[in-house]
PDB file of C-alpha atoms in Angstrom:
ATOM      1  CA  MET A   7      22.427   2.541  -3.903  1.00 48.00           C
ATOM      2  CA  SER A   8      23.060   5.891  -2.650  1.00 49.00           C
ATOM      3  CA  GLN A   9      21.709   7.498  -0.447  1.00 64.00           C
ATOM      4  CA  GLU A  10      21.363  11.199  -2.412  1.00 78.00           C
ATOM      5  CA  GLN A  11      18.064  12.962  -2.347  1.00 76.00           C
ATOM      6  CA  PRO A  12      15.705  11.700  -5.617  1.00 72.00           C
ATOM      7  CA  SER A  13      14.013  13.577  -8.429  1.00 69.00           C
ATOM      8  CA  ALA A  14      11.416  17.073  -7.906  1.00 73.00           C
ATOM      9  CA  ASP A  15       9.293  13.835  -9.830  1.00 71.00           C
ATOM     10  CA  VAL A  16       9.646  12.025  -7.575  1.00 71.00           C
ATOM     11  CA  VAL A  17       9.232  13.788  -4.664  1.00 73.00           C
ATOM     12  CA  SER A  18       5.767  14.981  -5.855  1.00 75.00           C
ATOM     13  CA  ALA A  19       4.709  11.778  -6.876  1.00 74.00           C
ATOM     14  CA  ILE A  20       5.125  10.088  -3.513  1.00 77.00           C
ATOM     15  CA  VAL A  21       3.555  13.526  -1.436  1.00 78.00           C
ATOM     16  CA  ALA A  22       0.187  13.355  -4.167  1.00 78.00           C
ATOM     17  CA  MET A  23       0.359   9.723  -3.077  1.00 77.00           C
ATOM     18  CA  LEU A  24      -0.360   9.993   1.118  1.00 78.00           C
ATOM     19  CA  GLN A  25      -2.007  12.902   0.248  1.00 79.00           C
ATOM     20  CA  HIS A  26      -5.021  11.613  -2.336  1.00 79.00           C
ATOM     21  CA  VAL A  27      -4.306   7.272  -2.032  1.00 81.00           C
ATOM     22  CA  PRO A  28      -7.728   7.371   0.219  1.00 85.00           C
ATOM     23  CA  LEU A  29      -5.429   4.093   2.230  1.00 85.00           C
ATOM     24  CA  MET A  30      -3.008   6.359   2.772  1.00 84.00           C
ATOM     25  CA  ARG A  31      -5.235   9.379   3.468  1.00 85.00           C
ATOM     26  CA  GLU A  32      -7.021   6.535   5.906  1.00 88.00           C
ATOM     27  CA  LEU A  33      -3.790   5.526   7.076  1.00 89.00           C
ATOM     28  CA  ASP A  34      -2.341   9.161   7.788  1.00 88.00           C
ATOM     29  CA  LEU A  35       1.548   8.711   6.622  1.00 89.00           C
ATOM     30  CA  SER A  36       3.929  10.363   7.646  1.00 87.00           C
ATOM     31  CA  VAL A  37       7.434  10.601   6.111  1.00 88.00           C
ATOM     32  CA  VAL A  38       9.974  10.876   7.959  1.00 89.00           C
ATOM     33  CA  GLU A  39      12.610  10.339   5.391  1.00 89.00           C
ATOM     34  CA  VAL A  40      12.949   9.928   1.367  1.00 89.00           C
ATOM     35  CA  LEU A  41      16.562   8.747  -0.229  1.00 91.00           C
ATOM     36  CA  ARG A  42      17.641   7.229  -3.148  1.00 91.00           C
ATOM     37  CA  GLY A  43      16.626   3.915  -3.139  1.00 94.00           C
ATOM     38  CA  SER A  44      15.117   4.083   0.344  1.00 95.00           C
ATOM     39  CA  ALA A  45      11.794   5.683   2.620  1.00 94.00           C
ATOM     40  CA  THR A  46      11.158   6.008   5.726  1.00 95.00           C
ATOM     41  CA  PHE A  47       7.567   6.102   6.561  1.00 95.00           C
ATOM     42  CA  ARG A  48       5.566   7.337  10.247  1.00 95.00           C
ATOM     43  CA  MET A  49       1.784   6.799  11.134  1.00 95.00           C
ATOM     44  CA  ALA A  50       0.484   7.430  14.456  1.00 95.00           C
ATOM     45  CA  TYR A  51      -1.029   4.509  16.606  1.00 96.00           C
ATOM     46  CA  GLN A  52      -4.694   4.669  16.237  1.00 94.00           C
ATOM     47  CA  GLU A  53      -7.594   2.992  18.196  1.00 93.00           C
ATOM     48  CA  ARG A  54      -9.748   2.285  15.380  1.00 94.00           C
ATOM     49  CA  PHE A  55      -6.867  -0.168  13.580  1.00 94.00           C
ATOM     50  CA  VAL A  56      -6.535  -2.171  16.800  1.00 94.00           C
ATOM     51  CA  GLY A  57      -6.762  -5.899  16.372  1.00 91.00           C
ATOM     52  CA  ASP A  58      -7.105  -6.846  19.884  1.00 91.00           C
ATOM     53  CA  PRO A  59      -8.810  -4.772  22.139  1.00 92.00           C
ATOM     54  CA  GLU A  60      -7.458  -6.173  25.427  1.00 93.00           C
ATOM     55  CA  SER A  61      -3.949  -5.302  24.792  1.00 93.00           C
ATOM     56  CA  GLY A  62      -4.635  -2.817  22.231  1.00 93.00           C
ATOM     57  CA  VAL A  63      -2.293  -3.274  20.242  1.00 94.00           C
ATOM     58  CA  LEU A  64      -2.403  -2.897  16.685  1.00 94.00           C
ATOM     59  CA  GLY A  65      -3.741  -5.375  13.280  1.00 92.00           C
ATOM     60  CA  GLY A  66      -1.186  -7.176  11.388  1.00 93.00           C
ATOM     61  CA  GLY A  67      -2.878  -5.491   8.255  1.00 93.00           C
ATOM     62  CA  VAL A  68      -2.069  -2.490   8.944  1.00 95.00           C
ATOM     63  CA  ILE A  69       1.200  -3.488   9.602  1.00 96.00           C
ATOM     64  CA  THR A  70       1.697  -4.835   5.919  1.00 96.00           C
ATOM     65  CA  THR A  71      -0.525  -2.441   4.811  1.00 95.00           C
ATOM     66  CA  LEU A  72       2.369   0.465   6.318  1.00 96.00           C
ATOM     67  CA  ILE A  73       5.594  -1.396   5.442  1.00 97.00           C
ATOM     68  CA  ASP A  74       4.033  -2.280   1.519  1.00 96.00           C
ATOM     69  CA  SER A  75       3.212   1.563   1.190  1.00 94.00           C
ATOM     70  CA  THR A  76       6.955   1.994   2.409  1.00 95.00           C
ATOM     71  CA  CYS A  77       7.729  -0.525  -0.454  1.00 97.00           C
ATOM     72  CA  GLY A  78       6.830   0.842  -2.878  1.00 94.00           C
ATOM     73  CA  MET A  79       7.686   4.100  -2.016  1.00 92.00           C
ATOM     74  CA  ALA A  80      10.913   2.675  -2.000  1.00 95.00           C
ATOM     75  CA  VAL A  81      11.219   0.819  -5.634  1.00 95.00           C
ATOM     76  CA  GLN A  82       9.848   4.915  -6.578  1.00 91.00           C
ATOM     77  CA  THR A  83      13.040   6.381  -4.796  1.00 90.00           C
ATOM     78  CA  ALA A  84      15.147   4.276  -6.958  1.00 92.00           C
ATOM     79  CA  LEU A  85      13.715   5.493 -10.566  1.00 89.00           C
ATOM     80  CA  ARG A  86      14.654   8.230 -12.504  1.00 82.00           C
ATOM     81  CA  GLN A  87      10.613   8.886 -13.487  1.00 82.00           C
ATOM     82  CA  PRO A  88       8.331   7.473 -11.196  1.00 82.00           C
ATOM     83  CA  VAL A  89       6.240   4.867 -13.045  1.00 89.00           C
ATOM     84  CA  THR A  90       3.579   2.359 -12.343  1.00 91.00           C
ATOM     85  CA  ILE A  91       3.801   0.212 -10.137  1.00 93.00           C
ATOM     86  CA  ALA A  92       2.347  -3.592  -8.167  1.00 95.00           C
ATOM     87  CA  THR A  93       3.488  -5.456  -4.939  1.00 96.00           C
ATOM     88  CA  LEU A  94       3.952  -9.010  -6.913  1.00 97.00           C
ATOM     89  CA  ASP A  95       4.960 -10.639  -3.690  1.00 98.00           C
ATOM     90  CA  LEU A  96       5.349  -9.488  -0.183  1.00 98.00           C
ATOM     91  CA  ARG A  97       6.795 -11.922   2.700  1.00 98.00           C
ATOM     92  CA  ILE A  98       6.681 -10.548   6.555  1.00 98.00           C
ATOM     93  CA  ASP A  99       8.088 -11.858   9.440  1.00 98.00           C
ATOM     94  CA  TYR A 100       6.044 -11.279  12.554  1.00 96.00           C
ATOM     95  CA  LEU A 101       8.633 -10.683  15.421  1.00 97.00           C
ATOM     96  CA  ARG A 102       6.670  -9.536  18.110  1.00 96.00           C
ATOM     97  CA  PRO A 103       3.766  -7.550  18.253  1.00 95.00           C
ATOM     98  CA  SER A 104       3.435  -3.693  18.429  1.00 95.00           C
ATOM     99  CA  THR A 105       3.606  -1.424  21.114  1.00 96.00           C
ATOM    100  CA  PRO A 106      -0.126   0.011  22.175  1.00 96.00           C
ATOM    101  CA  GLY A 107      -0.316   3.930  22.247  1.00 95.00           C
ATOM    102  CA  SER A 108       3.104   3.979  20.035  1.00 96.00           C
ATOM    103  CA  PRO A 109       3.571   5.010  16.194  1.00 97.00           C
ATOM    104  CA  LEU A 110       4.698   2.649  13.926  1.00 97.00           C
ATOM    105  CA  HIS A 111       7.584   3.309  12.017  1.00 98.00           C
ATOM    106  CA  ALA A 112       8.664   1.592   8.698  1.00 98.00           C
ATOM    107  CA  ARG A 113      11.653   2.008   6.762  1.00 98.00           C
ATOM    108  CA  ALA A 114      12.548   0.209   3.049  1.00 98.00           C
ATOM    109  CA  GLU A 115      14.766  -0.390   1.074  1.00 98.00           C
ATOM    110  CA  CYS A 116      14.740  -0.988  -3.207  1.00 98.00           C
ATOM    111  CA  TYR A 117      18.478  -2.563  -3.366  1.00 97.00           C
ATOM    112  CA  LYS A 118      17.626  -3.807  -7.096  1.00 97.00           C
ATOM    113  CA  VAL A 119      16.075  -2.578  -9.926  1.00 97.00           C
ATOM    114  CA  THR A 120      15.618  -4.712 -13.054  1.00 95.00           C
ATOM    115  CA  ARG A 121      13.647  -4.012 -16.714  1.00 93.00           C
ATOM    116  CA  HIS A 122      10.022  -5.056 -15.238  1.00 95.00           C
ATOM    117  CA  VAL A 123      10.859  -5.342 -11.090  1.00 97.00           C
ATOM    118  CA  ALA A 124      12.192  -3.834  -8.367  1.00 98.00           C
ATOM    119  CA  PHE A 125      13.092  -5.386  -5.055  1.00 98.00           C
ATOM    120  CA  THR A 126      13.041  -4.445  -1.563  1.00 98.00           C
ATOM    121  CA  ARG A 127      13.610  -5.177   2.155  1.00 98.00           C
ATOM    122  CA  ALA A 128      12.243  -3.355   5.071  1.00 98.00           C
ATOM    123  CA  THR A 129      11.564  -2.967   8.510  1.00 98.00           C
ATOM    124  CA  ALA A 130       9.193  -1.615  11.001  1.00 98.00           C
ATOM    125  CA  TRP A 131       9.687  -0.792  14.544  1.00 98.00           C
ATOM    126  CA  ASN A 132       7.745   1.354  17.080  1.00 97.00           C
ATOM    127  CA  ASP A 133      10.113   3.460  19.902  1.00 94.00           C
ATOM    128  CA  ASP A 134      13.593   1.173  18.089  1.00 96.00           C
ATOM    129  CA  PRO A 135      14.395   0.296  14.744  1.00 96.00           C
ATOM    130  CA  ALA A 136      16.879  -2.012  16.704  1.00 97.00           C
ATOM    131  CA  ASN A 137      13.328  -4.446  18.279  1.00 97.00           C
ATOM    132  CA  PRO A 138      11.045  -4.429  15.543  1.00 98.00           C
ATOM    133  CA  ILE A 139       8.239  -4.771  15.265  1.00 97.00           C
ATOM    134  CA  ALA A 140       8.633  -7.231  11.485  1.00 98.00           C
ATOM    135  CA  HIS A 141      10.916  -7.194   8.617  1.00 97.00           C
ATOM    136  CA  SER A 142       9.949  -7.936   5.031  1.00 98.00           C
ATOM    137  CA  VAL A 143      11.252  -8.842   1.241  1.00 98.00           C
ATOM    138  CA  GLY A 144       9.138  -7.516  -1.657  1.00 98.00           C
ATOM    139  CA  THR A 145       9.367  -7.605  -5.352  1.00 98.00           C
ATOM    140  CA  PHE A 146       7.515  -5.633  -7.223  1.00 98.00           C
ATOM    141  CA  MET A 147       6.153  -4.627 -11.055  1.00 97.00           C
ATOM    142  CA  LEU A 148       7.362  -1.678 -13.352  1.00 96.00           C
ATOM    143  CA  ALA A 149       4.762  -0.974 -15.610  1.00 91.00           C
ATOM    144  CA  SER A 150       6.711  -0.780 -18.610  1.00 75.00           C
ATOM    145  CA  PRO A 151       6.055   1.859 -21.331  1.00 65.00           C
ATOM    146  CA  SER A 152       4.224  -0.204 -23.518  1.00 58.00           C
ATOM    147  CA  THR A 153       1.859  -0.791 -21.008  1.00 55.00           C
ATOM    148  CA  ARG A 154       1.741   2.900 -19.893  1.00 53.00           C
ATOM    149  CA  ARG A 155       0.448   3.357 -23.889  1.00 56.00           C
ATOM    150  CA  LYS A 156      -1.785   0.872 -23.729  1.00 57.00           C
ATOM    151  CA  ARG A 157      -3.481   1.614 -20.822  1.00 52.00           C
ATOM    152  CA  ASP A 158      -3.509   5.937 -20.940  1.00 53.00           C
ATOM    153  CA  ARG A 159      -4.731   5.049 -24.635  1.00 56.00           C
ATOM    154  CA  ALA A 160      -7.862   2.768 -23.456  1.00 54.00           C
ATOM    155  CA  ALA A 161      -8.524   5.534 -21.100  1.00 52.00           C
ATOM    156  CA  ALA A 162      -9.355   8.124 -23.812  1.00 55.00           C
TER     157      ALA A 162
END
């Protein structure tokens, strides 16, 4: 994918998701960078997401959610228009514990889009992308136009 800016519709969809999806609001994700086919998000350290109170290390679920959300946004940036997507598979390898008190970052790349599936890879880190907490690969289902029409008719 080229390093150009995604369409204004896609950027608007990303901003709307960050503001209106309760989970993303709860995590307080912020956009660091959005390019066609990639997204980088930041999440401030929050004690309420600590998985081990003795060490202050964040729980794996919050890291998974950050990676999944960032991958989903990378898929959206790779598309010409926003579409409904769903995570089909997300494999995460945890490489080390997060650093207590440090923000989390995730960068995802959508490296292949087919008619129905998009493929991603991502990395999460605290202060240095060269020292990752986790890396992942994922696949996302793209809703087809006929699926959207059926859903829209059912909602009417």
